[in-house]
mmCIF file of N, CA and C in Angstrom:
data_model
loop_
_atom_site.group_PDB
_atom_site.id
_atom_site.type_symbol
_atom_site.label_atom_id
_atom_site.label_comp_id
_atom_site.label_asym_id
_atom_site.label_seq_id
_atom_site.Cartn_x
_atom_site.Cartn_y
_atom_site.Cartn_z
ATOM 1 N N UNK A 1 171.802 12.056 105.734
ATOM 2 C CA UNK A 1 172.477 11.207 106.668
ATOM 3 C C UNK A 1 171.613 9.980 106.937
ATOM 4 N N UNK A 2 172.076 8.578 106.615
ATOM 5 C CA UNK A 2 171.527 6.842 107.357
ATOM 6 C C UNK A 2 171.742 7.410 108.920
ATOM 7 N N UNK A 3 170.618 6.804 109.460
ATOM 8 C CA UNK A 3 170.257 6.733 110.908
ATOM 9 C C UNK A 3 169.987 5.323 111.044
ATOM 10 N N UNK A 4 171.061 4.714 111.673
ATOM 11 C CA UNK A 4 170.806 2.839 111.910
ATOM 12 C C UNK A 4 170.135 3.173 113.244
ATOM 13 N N UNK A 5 169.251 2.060 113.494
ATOM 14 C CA UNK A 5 168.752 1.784 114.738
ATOM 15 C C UNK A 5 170.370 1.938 116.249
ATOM 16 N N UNK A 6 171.178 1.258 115.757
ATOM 17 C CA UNK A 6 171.885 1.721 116.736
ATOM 18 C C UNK A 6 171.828 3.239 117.239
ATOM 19 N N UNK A 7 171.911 3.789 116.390
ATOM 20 C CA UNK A 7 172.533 5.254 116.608
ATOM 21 C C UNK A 7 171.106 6.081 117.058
ATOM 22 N N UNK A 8 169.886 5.645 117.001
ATOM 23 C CA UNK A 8 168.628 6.190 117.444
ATOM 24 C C UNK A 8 168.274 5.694 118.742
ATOM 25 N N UNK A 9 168.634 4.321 119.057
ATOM 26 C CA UNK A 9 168.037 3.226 120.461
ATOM 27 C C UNK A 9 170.176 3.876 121.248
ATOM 28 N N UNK A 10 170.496 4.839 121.234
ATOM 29 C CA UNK A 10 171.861 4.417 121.897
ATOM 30 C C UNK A 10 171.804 4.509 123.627
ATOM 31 N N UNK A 11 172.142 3.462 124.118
ATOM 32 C CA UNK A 11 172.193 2.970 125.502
ATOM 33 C C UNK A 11 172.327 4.122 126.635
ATOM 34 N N UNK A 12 171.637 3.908 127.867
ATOM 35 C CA UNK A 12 171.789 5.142 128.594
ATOM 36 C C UNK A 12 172.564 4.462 129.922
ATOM 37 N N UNK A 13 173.313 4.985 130.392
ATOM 38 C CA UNK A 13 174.056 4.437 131.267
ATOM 39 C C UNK A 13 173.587 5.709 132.751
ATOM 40 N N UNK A 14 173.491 4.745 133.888
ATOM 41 C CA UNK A 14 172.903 5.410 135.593
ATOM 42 C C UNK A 14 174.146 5.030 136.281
ATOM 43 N N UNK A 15 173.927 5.913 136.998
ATOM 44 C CA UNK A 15 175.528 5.635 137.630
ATOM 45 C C UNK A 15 174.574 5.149 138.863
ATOM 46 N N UNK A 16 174.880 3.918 139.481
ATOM 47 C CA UNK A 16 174.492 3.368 141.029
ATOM 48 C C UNK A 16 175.605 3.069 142.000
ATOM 49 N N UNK A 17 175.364 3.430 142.994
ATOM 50 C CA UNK A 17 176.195 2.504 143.891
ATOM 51 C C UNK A 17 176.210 1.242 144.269
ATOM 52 N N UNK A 18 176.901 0.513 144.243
ATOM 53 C CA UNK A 18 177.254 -0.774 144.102
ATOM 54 C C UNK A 18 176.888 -1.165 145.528
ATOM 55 N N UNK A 19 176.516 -2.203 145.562
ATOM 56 C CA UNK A 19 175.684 -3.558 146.773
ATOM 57 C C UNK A 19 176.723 -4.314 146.797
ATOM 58 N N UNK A 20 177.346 -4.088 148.367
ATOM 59 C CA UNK A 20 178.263 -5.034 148.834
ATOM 60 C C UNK A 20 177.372 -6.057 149.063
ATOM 61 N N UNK A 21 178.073 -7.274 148.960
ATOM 62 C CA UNK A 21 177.438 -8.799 149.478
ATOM 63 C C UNK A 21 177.464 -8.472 150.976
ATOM 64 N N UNK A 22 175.699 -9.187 151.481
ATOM 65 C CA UNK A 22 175.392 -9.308 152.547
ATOM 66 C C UNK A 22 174.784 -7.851 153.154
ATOM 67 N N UNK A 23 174.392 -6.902 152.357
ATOM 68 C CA UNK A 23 174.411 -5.477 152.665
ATOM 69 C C UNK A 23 172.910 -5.040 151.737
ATOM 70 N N UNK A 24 171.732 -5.986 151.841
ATOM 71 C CA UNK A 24 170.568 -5.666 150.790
ATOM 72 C C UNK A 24 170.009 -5.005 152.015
ATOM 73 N N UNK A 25 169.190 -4.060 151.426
ATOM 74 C CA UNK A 25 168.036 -3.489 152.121
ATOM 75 C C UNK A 25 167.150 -4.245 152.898
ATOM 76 N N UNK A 26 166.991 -3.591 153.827
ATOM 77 C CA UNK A 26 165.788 -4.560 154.917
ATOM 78 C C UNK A 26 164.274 -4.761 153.738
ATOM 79 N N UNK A 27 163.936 -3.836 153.005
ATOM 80 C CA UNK A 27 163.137 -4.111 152.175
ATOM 81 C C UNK A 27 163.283 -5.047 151.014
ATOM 82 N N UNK A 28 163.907 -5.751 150.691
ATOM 83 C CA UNK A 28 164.290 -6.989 149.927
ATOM 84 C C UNK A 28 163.772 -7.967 150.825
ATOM 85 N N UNK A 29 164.447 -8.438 151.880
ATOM 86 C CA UNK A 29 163.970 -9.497 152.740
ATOM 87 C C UNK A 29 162.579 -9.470 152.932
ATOM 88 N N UNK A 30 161.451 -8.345 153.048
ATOM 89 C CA UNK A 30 160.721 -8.300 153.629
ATOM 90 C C UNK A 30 159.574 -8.823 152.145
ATOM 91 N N UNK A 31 159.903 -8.332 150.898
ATOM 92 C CA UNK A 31 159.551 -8.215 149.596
ATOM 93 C C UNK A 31 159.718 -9.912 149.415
ATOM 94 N N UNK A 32 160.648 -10.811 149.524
ATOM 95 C CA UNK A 32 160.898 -12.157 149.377
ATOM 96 C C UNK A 32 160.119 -12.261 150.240
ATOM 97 N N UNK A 33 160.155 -12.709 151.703
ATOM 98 C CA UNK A 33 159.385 -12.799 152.695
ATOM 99 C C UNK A 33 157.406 -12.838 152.044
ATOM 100 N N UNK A 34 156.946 -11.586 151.995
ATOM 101 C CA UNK A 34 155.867 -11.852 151.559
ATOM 102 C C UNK A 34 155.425 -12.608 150.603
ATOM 103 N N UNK A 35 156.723 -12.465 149.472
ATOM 104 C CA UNK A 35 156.208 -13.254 148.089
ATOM 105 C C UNK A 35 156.601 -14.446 148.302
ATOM 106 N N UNK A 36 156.887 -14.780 149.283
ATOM 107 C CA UNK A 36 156.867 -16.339 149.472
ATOM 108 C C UNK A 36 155.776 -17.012 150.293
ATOM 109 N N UNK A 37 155.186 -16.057 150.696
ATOM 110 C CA UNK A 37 153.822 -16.694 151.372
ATOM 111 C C UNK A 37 152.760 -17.031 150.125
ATOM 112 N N UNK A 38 152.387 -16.441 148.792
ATOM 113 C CA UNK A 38 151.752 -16.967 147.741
ATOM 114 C C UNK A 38 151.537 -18.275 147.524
ATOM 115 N N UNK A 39 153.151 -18.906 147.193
ATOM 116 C CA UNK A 39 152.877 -20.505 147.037
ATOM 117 C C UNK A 39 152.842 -21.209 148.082
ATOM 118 N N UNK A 40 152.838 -20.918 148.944
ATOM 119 C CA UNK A 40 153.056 -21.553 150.032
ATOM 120 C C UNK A 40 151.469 -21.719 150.735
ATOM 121 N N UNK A 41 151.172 -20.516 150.952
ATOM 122 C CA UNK A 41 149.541 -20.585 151.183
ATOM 123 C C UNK A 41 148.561 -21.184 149.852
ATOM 124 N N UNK A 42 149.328 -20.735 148.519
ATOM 125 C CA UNK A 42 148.515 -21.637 148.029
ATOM 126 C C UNK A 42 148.142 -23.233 147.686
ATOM 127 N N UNK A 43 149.188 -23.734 148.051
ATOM 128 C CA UNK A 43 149.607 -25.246 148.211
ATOM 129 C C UNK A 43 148.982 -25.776 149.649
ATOM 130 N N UNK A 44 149.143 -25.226 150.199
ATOM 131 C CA UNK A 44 148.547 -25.074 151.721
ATOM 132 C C UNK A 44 146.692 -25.023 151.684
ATOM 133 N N UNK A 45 146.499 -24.649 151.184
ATOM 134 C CA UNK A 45 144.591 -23.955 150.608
ATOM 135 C C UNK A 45 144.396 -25.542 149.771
ATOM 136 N N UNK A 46 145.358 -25.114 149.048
ATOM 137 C CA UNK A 46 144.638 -26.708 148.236
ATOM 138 C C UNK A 46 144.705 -27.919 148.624
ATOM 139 N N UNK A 47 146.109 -27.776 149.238
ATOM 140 C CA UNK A 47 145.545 -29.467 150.571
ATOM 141 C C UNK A 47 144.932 -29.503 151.050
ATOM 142 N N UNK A 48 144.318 -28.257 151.880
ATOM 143 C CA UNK A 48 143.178 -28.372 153.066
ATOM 144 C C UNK A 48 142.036 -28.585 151.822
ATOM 145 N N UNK A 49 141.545 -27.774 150.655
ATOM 146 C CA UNK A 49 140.432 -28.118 150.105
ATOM 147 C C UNK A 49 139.764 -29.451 149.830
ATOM 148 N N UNK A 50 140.971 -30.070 148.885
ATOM 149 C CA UNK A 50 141.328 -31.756 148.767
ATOM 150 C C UNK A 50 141.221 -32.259 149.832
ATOM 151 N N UNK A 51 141.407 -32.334 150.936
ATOM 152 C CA UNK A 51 141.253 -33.150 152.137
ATOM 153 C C UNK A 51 140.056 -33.053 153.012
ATOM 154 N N UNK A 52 139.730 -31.610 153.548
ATOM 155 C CA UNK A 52 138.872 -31.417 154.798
ATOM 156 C C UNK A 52 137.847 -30.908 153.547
ATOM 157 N N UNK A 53 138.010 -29.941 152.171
ATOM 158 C CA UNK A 53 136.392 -29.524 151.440
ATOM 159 C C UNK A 53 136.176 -27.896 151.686
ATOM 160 N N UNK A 54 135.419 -27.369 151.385
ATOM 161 C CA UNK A 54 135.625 -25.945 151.347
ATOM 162 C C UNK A 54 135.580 -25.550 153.219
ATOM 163 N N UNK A 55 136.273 -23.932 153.082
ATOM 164 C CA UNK A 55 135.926 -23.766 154.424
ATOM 165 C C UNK A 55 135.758 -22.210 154.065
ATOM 166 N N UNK A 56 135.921 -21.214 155.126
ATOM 167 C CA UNK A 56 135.847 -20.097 155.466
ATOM 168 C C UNK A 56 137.116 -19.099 155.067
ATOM 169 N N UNK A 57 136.413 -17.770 154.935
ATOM 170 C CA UNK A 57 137.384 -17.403 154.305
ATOM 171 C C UNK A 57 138.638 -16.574 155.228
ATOM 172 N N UNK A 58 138.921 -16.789 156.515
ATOM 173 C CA UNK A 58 139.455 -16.786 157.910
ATOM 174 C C UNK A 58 140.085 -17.650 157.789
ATOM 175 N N UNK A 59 140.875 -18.876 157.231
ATOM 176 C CA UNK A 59 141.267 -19.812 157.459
ATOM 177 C C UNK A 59 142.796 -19.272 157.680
ATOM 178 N N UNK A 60 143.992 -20.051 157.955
ATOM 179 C CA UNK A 60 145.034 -19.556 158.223
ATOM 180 C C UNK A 60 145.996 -19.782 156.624
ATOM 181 N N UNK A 61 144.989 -20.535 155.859
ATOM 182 C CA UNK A 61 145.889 -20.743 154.402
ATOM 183 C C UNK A 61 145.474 -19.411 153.890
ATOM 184 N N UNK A 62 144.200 -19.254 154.149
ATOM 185 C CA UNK A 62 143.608 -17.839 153.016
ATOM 186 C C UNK A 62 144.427 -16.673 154.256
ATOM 187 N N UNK A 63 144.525 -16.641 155.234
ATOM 188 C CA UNK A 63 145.904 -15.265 155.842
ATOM 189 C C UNK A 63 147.203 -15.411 155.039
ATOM 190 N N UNK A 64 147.558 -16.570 155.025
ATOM 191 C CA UNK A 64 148.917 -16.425 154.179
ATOM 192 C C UNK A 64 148.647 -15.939 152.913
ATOM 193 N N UNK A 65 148.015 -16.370 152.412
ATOM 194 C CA UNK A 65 147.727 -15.647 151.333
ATOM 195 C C UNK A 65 147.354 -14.598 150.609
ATOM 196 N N UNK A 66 147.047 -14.017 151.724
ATOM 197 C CA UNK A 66 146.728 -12.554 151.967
ATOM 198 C C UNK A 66 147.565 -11.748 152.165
ATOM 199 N N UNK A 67 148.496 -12.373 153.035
ATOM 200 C CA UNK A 67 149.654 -11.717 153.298
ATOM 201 C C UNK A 67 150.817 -11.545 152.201
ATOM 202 N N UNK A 68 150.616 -12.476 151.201
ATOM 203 C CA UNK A 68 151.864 -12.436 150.230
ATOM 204 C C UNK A 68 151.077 -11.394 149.241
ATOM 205 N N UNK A 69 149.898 -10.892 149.026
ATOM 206 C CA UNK A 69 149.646 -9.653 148.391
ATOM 207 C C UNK A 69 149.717 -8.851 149.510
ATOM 208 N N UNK A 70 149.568 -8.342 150.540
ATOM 209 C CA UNK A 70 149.265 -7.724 150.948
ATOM 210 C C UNK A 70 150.729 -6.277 151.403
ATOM 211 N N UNK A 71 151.434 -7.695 152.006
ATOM 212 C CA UNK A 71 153.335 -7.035 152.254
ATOM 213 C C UNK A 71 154.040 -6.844 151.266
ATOM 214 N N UNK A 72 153.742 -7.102 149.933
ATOM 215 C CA UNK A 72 154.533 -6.401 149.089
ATOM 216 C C UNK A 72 153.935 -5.545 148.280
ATOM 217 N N UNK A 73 153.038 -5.102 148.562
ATOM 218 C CA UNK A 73 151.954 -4.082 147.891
ATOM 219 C C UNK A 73 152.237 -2.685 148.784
ATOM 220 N N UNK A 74 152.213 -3.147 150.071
ATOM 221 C CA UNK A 74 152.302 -2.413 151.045
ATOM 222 C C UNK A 74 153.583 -1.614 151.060
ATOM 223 N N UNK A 75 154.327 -2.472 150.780
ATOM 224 C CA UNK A 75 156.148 -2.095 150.556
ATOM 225 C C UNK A 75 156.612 -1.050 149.299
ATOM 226 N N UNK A 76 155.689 -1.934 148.282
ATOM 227 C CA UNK A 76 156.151 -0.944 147.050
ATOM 228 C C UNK A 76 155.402 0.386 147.017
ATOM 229 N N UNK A 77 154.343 0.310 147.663
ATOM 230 C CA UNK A 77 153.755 1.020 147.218
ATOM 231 C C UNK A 77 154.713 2.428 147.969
ATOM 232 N N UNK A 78 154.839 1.985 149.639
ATOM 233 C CA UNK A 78 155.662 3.222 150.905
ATOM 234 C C UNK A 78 156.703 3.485 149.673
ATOM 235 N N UNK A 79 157.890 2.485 149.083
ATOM 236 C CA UNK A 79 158.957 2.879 148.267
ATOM 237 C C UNK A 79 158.476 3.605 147.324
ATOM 238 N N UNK A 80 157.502 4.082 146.280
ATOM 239 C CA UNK A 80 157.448 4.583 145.218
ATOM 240 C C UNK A 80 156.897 5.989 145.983
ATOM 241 N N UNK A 81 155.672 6.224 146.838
ATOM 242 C CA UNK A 81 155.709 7.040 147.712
ATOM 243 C C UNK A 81 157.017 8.047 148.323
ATOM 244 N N UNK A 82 157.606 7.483 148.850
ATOM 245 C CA UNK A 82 158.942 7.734 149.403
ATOM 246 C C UNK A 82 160.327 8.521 148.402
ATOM 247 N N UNK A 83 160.416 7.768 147.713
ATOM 248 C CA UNK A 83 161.065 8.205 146.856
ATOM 249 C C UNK A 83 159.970 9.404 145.743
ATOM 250 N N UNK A 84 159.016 9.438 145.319
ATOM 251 C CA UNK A 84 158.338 10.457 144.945
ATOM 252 C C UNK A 84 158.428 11.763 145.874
ATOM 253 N N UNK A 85 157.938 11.353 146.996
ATOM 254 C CA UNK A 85 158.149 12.495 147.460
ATOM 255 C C UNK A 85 159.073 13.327 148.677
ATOM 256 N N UNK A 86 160.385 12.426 148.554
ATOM 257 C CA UNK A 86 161.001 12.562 150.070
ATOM 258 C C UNK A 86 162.254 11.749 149.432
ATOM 259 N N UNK A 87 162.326 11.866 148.316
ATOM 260 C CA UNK A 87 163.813 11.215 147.677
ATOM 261 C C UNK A 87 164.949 12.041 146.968
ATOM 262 N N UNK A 88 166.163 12.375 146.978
ATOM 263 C CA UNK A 88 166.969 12.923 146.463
ATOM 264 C C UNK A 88 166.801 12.993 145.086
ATOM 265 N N UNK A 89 167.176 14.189 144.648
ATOM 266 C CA UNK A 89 167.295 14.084 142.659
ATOM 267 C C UNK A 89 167.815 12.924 142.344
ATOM 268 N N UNK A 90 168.697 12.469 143.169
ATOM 269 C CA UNK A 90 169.020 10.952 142.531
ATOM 270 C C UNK A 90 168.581 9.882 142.166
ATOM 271 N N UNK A 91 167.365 10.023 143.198
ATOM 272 C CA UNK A 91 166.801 8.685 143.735
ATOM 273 C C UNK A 91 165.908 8.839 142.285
ATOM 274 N N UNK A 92 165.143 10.157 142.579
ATOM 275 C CA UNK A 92 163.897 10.489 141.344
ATOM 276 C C UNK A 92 164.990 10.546 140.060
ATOM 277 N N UNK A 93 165.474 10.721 139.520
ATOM 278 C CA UNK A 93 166.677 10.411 138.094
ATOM 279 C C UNK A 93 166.395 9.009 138.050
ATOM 280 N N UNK A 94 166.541 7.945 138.960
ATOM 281 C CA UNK A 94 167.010 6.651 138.417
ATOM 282 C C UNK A 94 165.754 5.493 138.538
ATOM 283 N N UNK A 95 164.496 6.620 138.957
ATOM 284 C CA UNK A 95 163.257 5.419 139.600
ATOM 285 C C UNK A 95 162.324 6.184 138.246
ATOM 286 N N UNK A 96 160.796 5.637 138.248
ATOM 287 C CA UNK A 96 159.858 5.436 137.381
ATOM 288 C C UNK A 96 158.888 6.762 138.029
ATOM 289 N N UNK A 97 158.391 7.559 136.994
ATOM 290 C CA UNK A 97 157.865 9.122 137.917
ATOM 291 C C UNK A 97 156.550 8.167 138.518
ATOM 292 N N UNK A 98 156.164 8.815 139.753
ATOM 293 C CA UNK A 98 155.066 8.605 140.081
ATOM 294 C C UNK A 98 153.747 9.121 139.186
ATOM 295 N N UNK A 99 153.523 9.038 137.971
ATOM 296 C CA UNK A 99 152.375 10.064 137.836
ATOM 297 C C UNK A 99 153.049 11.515 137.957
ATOM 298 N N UNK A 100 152.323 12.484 138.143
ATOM 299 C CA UNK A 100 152.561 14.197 137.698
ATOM 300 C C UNK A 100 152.826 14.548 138.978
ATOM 301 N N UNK A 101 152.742 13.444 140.123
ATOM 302 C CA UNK A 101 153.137 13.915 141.716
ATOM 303 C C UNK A 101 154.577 14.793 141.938
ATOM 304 N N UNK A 102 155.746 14.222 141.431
ATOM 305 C CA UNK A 102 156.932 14.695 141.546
ATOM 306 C C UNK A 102 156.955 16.192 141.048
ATOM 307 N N UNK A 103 156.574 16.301 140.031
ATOM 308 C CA UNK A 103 156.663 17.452 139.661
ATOM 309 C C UNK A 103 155.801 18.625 140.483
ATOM 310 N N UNK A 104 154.915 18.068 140.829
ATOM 311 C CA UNK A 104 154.102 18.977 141.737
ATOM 312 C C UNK A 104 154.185 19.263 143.356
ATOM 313 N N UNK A 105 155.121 18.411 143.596
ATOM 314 C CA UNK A 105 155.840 18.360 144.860
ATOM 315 C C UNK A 105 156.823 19.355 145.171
ATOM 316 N N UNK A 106 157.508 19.302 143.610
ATOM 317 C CA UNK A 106 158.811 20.058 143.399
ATOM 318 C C UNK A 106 158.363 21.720 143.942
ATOM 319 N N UNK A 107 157.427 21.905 142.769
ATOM 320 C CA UNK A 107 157.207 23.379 142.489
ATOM 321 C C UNK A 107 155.954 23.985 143.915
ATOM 322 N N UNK A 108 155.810 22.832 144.885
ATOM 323 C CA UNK A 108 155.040 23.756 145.879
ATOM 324 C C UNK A 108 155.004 23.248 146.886
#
């Protein structure tokens, strides 16, 4: 029997529930939110450098900037957490395993 790449790569289909408009998770907003402090503090850092010259690392450009790693690190990390270990078979079916955690959650 020929085995085409189609018939070896064949598509896997997840069944999701569908996202009404205006109905995203409070964790989306919060995920934009942080990742928008990046350019923003960093454009912000480099005017002040260009203008006033180095400063401290307390400044309120280097907080923003801190903050746009910091809140979505923080976020993904509770979500992959969360769903590893406190998520429906569903949730764990359609997300990325944590590492060997899930399974070891399961069985004890």
């Amino acid at each position: 029997m020929n085995a085409t790449s189609s018939d070896l790569l064949a598509p896997t289909q997840t069944q999701t529930a569908p996202v009404r408009r205006g109905e995203l998770p409070r964790s989306v907003y919060l995920a934009v939110a942080g990742l928008a402090c990046l350019p923003i503090g960093l454009l912000w850092d480099i005017s002040h450098h260009s203008t006033i010259g180095r400063d401290t690392f307390w400044t309120p450009a280097h907080i923003v900037i801190q903050l746009g790693g910091i809140v979505p690190a923080l976020l993904f990390a509770s979500i992959a957490l969360k769903t590893t270990f406190r998520g429906t078979e569903e949730e764990r079916n359609a997300s990325v395993s944590f590492g060997d955690f899930a399974r070891r959650s399961e069985s004890g």
